[in-house]
Coordinates of C-alpha atoms in Angstrom, one line a residue:
X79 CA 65.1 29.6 95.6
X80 CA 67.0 27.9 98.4
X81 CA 66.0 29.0 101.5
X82 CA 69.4 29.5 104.3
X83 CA 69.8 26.2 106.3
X84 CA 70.1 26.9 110.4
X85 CA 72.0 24.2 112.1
X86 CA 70.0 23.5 115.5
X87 CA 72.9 20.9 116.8
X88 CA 75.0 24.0 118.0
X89 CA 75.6 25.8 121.2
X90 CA 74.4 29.2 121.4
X91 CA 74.6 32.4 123.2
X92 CA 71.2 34.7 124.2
X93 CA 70.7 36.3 121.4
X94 CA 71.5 33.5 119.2
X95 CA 68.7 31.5 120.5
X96 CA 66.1 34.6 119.9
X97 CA 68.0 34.9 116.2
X98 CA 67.3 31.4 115.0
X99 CA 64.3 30.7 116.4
X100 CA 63.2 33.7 114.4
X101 CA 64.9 33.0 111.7
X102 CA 63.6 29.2 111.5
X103 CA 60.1 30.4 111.4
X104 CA 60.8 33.4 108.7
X105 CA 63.1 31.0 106.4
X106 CA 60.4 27.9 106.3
X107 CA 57.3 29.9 107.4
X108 CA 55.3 29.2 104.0
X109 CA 56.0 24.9 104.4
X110 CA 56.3 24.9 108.2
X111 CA 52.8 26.8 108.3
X112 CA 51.4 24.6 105.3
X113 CA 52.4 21.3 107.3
X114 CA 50.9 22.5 110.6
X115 CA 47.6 23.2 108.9
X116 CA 47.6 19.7 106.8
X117 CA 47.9 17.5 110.2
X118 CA 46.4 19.9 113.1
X119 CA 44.3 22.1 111.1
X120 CA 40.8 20.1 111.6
X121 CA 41.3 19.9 115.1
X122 CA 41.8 23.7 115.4
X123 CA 38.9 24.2 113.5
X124 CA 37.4 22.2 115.6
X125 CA 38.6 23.9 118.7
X126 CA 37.5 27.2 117.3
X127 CA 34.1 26.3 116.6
X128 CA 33.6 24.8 119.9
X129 CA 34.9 27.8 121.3
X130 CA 32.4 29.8 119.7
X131 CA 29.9 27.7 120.6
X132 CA 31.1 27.2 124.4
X133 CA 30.7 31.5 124.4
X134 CA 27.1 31.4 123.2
X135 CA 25.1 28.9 125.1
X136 CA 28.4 30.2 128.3
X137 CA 26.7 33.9 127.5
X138 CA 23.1 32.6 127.2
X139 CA 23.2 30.4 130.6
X140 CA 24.7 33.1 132.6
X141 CA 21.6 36.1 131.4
X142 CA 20.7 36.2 134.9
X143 CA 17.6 37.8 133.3
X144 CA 16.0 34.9 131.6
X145 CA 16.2 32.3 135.1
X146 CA 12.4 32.8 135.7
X147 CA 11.7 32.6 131.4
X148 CA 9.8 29.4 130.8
X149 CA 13.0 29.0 128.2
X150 CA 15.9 28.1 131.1
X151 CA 15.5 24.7 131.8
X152 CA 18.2 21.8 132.6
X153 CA 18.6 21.5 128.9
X154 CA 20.1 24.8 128.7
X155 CA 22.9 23.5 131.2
X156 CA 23.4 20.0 129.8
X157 CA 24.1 21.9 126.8
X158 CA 26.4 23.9 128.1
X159 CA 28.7 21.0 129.7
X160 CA 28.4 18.4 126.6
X161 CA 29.7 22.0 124.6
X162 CA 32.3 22.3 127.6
X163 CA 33.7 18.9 127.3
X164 CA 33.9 19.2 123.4
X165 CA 35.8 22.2 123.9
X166 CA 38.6 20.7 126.5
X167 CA 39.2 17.5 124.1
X168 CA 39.4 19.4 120.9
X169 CA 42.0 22.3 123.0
X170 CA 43.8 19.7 124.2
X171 CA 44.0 17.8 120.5
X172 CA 44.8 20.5 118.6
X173 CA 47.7 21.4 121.2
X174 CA 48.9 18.4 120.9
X175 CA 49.0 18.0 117.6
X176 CA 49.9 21.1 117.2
X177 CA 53.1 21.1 119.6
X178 CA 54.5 17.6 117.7
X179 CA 54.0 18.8 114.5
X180 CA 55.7 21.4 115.4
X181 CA 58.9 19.6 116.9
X182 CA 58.4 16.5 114.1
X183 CA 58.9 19.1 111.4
X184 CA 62.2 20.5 112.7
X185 CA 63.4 16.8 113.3
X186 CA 63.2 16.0 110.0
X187 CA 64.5 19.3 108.7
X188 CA 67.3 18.3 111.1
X189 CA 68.1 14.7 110.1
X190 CA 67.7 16.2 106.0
X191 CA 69.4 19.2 106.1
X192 CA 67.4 21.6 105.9
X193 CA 64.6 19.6 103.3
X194 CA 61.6 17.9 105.2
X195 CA 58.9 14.8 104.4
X196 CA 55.7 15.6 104.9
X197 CA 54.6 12.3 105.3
X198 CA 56.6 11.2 107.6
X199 CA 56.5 14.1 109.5
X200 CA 52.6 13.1 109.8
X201 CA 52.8 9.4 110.6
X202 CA 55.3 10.3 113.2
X203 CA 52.7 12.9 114.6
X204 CA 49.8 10.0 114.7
X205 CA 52.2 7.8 116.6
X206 CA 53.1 9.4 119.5
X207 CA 49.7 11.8 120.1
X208 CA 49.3 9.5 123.3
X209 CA 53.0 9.9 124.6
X210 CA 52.9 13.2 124.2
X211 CA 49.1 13.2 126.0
X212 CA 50.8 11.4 128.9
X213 CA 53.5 14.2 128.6
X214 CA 51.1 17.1 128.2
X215 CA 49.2 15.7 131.6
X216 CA 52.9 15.2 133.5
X217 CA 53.9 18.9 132.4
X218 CA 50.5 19.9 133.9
X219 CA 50.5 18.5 136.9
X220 CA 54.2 19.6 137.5
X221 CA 53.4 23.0 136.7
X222 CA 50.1 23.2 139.2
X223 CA 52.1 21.7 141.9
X224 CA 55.2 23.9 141.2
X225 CA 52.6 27.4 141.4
X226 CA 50.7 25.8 144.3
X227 CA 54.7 25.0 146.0
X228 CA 55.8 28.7 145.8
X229 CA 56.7 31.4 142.9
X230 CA 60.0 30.1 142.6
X231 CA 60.0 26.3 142.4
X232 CA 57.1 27.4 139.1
X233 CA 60.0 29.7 137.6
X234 CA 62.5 26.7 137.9
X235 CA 59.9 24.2 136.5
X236 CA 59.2 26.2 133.2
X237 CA 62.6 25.6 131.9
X238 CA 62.5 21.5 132.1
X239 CA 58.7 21.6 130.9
X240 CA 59.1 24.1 127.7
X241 CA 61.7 21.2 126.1
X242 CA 60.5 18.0 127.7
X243 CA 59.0 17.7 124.4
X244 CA 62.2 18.1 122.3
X245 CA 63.7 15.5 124.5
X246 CA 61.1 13.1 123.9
X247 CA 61.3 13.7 119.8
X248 CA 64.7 14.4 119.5
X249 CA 65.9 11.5 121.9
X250 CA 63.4 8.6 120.0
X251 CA 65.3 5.7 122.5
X252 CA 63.1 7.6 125.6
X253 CA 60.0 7.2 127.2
X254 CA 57.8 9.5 128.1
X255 CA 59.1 9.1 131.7
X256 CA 62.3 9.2 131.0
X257 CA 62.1 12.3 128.9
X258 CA 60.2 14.3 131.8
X259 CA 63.4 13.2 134.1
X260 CA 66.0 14.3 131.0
X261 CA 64.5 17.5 130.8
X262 CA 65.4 18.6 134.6
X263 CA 69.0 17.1 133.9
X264 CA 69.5 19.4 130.6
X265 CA 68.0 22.7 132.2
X266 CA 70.5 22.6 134.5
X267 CA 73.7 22.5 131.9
X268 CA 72.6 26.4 130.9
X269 CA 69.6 27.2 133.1
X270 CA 69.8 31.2 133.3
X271 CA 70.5 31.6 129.8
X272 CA 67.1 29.2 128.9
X273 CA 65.3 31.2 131.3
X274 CA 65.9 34.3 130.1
X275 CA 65.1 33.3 126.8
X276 CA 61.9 31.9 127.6
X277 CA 61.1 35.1 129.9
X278 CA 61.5 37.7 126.8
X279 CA 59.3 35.2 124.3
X280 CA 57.1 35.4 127.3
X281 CA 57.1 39.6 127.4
X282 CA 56.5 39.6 123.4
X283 CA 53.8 37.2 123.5
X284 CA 52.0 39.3 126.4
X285 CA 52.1 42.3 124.1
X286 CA 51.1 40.9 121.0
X287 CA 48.8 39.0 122.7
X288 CA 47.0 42.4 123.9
X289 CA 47.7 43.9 120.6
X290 CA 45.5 41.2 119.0
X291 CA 42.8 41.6 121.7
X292 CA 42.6 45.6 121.6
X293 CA 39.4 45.0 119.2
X294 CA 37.3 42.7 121.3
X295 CA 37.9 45.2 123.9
X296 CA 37.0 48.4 121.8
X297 CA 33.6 46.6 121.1
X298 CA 33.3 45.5 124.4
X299 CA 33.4 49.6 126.0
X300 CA 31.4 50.2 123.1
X301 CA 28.9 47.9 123.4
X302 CA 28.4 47.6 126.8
X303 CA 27.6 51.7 126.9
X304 CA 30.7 52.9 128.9
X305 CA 31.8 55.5 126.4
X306 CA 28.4 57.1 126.2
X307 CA 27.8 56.8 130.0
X308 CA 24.3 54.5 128.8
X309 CA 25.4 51.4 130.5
X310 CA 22.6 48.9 130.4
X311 CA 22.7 45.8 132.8
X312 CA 20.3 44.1 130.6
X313 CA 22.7 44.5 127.9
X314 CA 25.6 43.2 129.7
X315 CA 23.9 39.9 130.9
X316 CA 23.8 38.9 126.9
X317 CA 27.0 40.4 125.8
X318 CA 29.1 37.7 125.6
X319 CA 26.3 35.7 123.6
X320 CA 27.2 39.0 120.9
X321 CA 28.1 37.1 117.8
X322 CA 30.7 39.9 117.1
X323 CA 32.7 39.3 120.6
X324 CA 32.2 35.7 119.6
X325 CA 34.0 36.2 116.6
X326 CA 36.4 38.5 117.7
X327 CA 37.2 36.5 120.8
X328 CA 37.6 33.7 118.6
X329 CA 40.4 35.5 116.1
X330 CA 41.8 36.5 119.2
X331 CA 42.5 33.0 120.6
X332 CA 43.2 31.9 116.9
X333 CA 46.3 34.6 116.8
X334 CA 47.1 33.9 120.3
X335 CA 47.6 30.0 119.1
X336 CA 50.1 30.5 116.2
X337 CA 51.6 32.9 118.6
X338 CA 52.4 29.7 121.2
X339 CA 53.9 27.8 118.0
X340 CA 57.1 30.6 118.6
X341 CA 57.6 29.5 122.3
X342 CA 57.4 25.4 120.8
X343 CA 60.3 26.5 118.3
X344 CA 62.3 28.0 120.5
X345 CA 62.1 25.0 123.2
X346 CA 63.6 23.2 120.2
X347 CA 66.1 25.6 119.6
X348 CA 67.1 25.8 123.1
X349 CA 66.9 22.1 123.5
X350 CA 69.5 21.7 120.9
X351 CA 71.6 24.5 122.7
X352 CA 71.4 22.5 126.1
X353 CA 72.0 19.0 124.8
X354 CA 74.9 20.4 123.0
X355 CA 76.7 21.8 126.0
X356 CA 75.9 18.7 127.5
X357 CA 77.1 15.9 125.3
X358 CA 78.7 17.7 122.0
X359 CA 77.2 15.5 119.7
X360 CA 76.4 18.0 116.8
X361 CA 80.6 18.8 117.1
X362 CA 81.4 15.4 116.8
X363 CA 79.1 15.1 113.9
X364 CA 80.4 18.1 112.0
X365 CA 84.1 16.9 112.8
X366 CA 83.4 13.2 111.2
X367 CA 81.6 14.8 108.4
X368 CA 84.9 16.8 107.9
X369 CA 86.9 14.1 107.5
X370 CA 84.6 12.6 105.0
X371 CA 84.6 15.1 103.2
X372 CA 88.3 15.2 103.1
X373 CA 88.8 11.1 102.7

């Protein structure tokens, strides 16, 4: 069955921008899911493991009980930072790949017509995972500076830095710094309209984000005693070694990861929507292929 194609090079209104980026993910969720999986999916893995890891020895280090145990030694602690440090790379690697795969898949569902290449879709993700590092570090320092400035000059910088990854994929003639400078210059063509966009993504990922979390934090009342008034301070020393908050905390960050891929498509989407106010090129296309079409 053909799935309905959503043309991206288009202007759009609010509630356009919600529709498609919606309507992307639900139209091409099964191959769009499959391809994110088939290029990012080790390091998630990866990520998650270390994660679960990182929570263990984290929870084991900080049993305040155990200091004076002939068992807490240095080796507990250079265990903990060589787990730390395995974490941070493979978060940061599986966001990264993550994020272009992401954008790489819509470019070539763009340039096709709605059909993609998984292959090259991959090669192109391999290729740039150390521009889009250099991005990734660029976007965070911006950000830290921007909450460190003031509230406001951090609401202004989200816009530029949610699509300066579009601009870098869908704009292949710029580099890296030239795409973090182009991304400031297309906020600006529809700013309040990007903004608001981003701010309601932002509400519904808070809430589903704490609807994903409500059973880590049912265990956690449970187990640390607070229903039945029985709270044990030995018990909450170890509780974050539990290996059921582990693995809940774990699902938890797993949901809240696909959940980020809805904020990456809609960058795209609204990337599209700005560039298009901006230089019309998806109207010029359409209007040459008309008279194709008709020749």
């Amino acid at each position: 069955m053909n799935r309905p194609y959503i043309e991206f090079r288009k202007q759009r209104d609010f509630s356009s921008i919600l529709t498609d980026t919606f309507g992307f993910i639900r139209n091409e969720f099964k191959p769009f899911i499959r391809t994110i999986f088939n290029i990012a999916g080790p390091a998630i893995v990866v990520f998650l493991l270390s994660l679960a890891a990182y929570n263990y020895v984290a929870g084991d280090l900080f049993n305040f009980s155990s200091f004076n145990q002939p068992s807490f030694n240095s080796t507990s602690v250079f265990v903990t930072v060589i787990v730390a440090i395995i974490y941070l790379i493979s978060a940061i690697t599986a966001y990264i790949l993550t994020a272009s795969t992401t954008l790489f898949y819509i470019k070539s569902y763009v340039d096709r017509k709605g059909s993609i290449d998984a292959a090259e879709i991959k090669s192109n993700v391999l290729k740039s995972f150390w521009s889009f590092f250099g991005l990734s570090f660029l976007k965070g320092i911006t950000l830290i500076i921007a909450i460190m400035l003031c509230v406001l000059p951090a609401l202004y910088a989200m816009v530029p830095m949610a699509i300066v990854f579009s601009v870098y994929v869908f704009e292949p003639k710029r580099s890296t710094s030239d795409a973090f400078s182009q991304s400031f210059t297309l906020a600006n063509a529809d700013f309040w309209t990007a903004f608001g966009v981003f701010l309601i993504l932002g509400v519904i990922y808070y809430i589903l984000s704490l609807v994903f979390s409500i059973p880590s934090i049912i265990y956690a009342l449970i187990g640390s005693g607070i229903f039945s008034g029985e709270i044990d301070p030995a018990n909450l020393n170890s509780f974050s070694a539990d290996p059921v908050v582990i693995i809940l905390n774990v699902f938890n960050t797993f949901f809240q990861f696909l959940l980020n891929i809805i904020l990456m498509v809609a960058g795209a989407v609204i990337y599209f929507h700005l560039h298009e106010k901006t230089n019309f090129t998806g109207t010029y296309d359409r209007i040459s292929e008309i008279g194709n079409t008709e020749d």
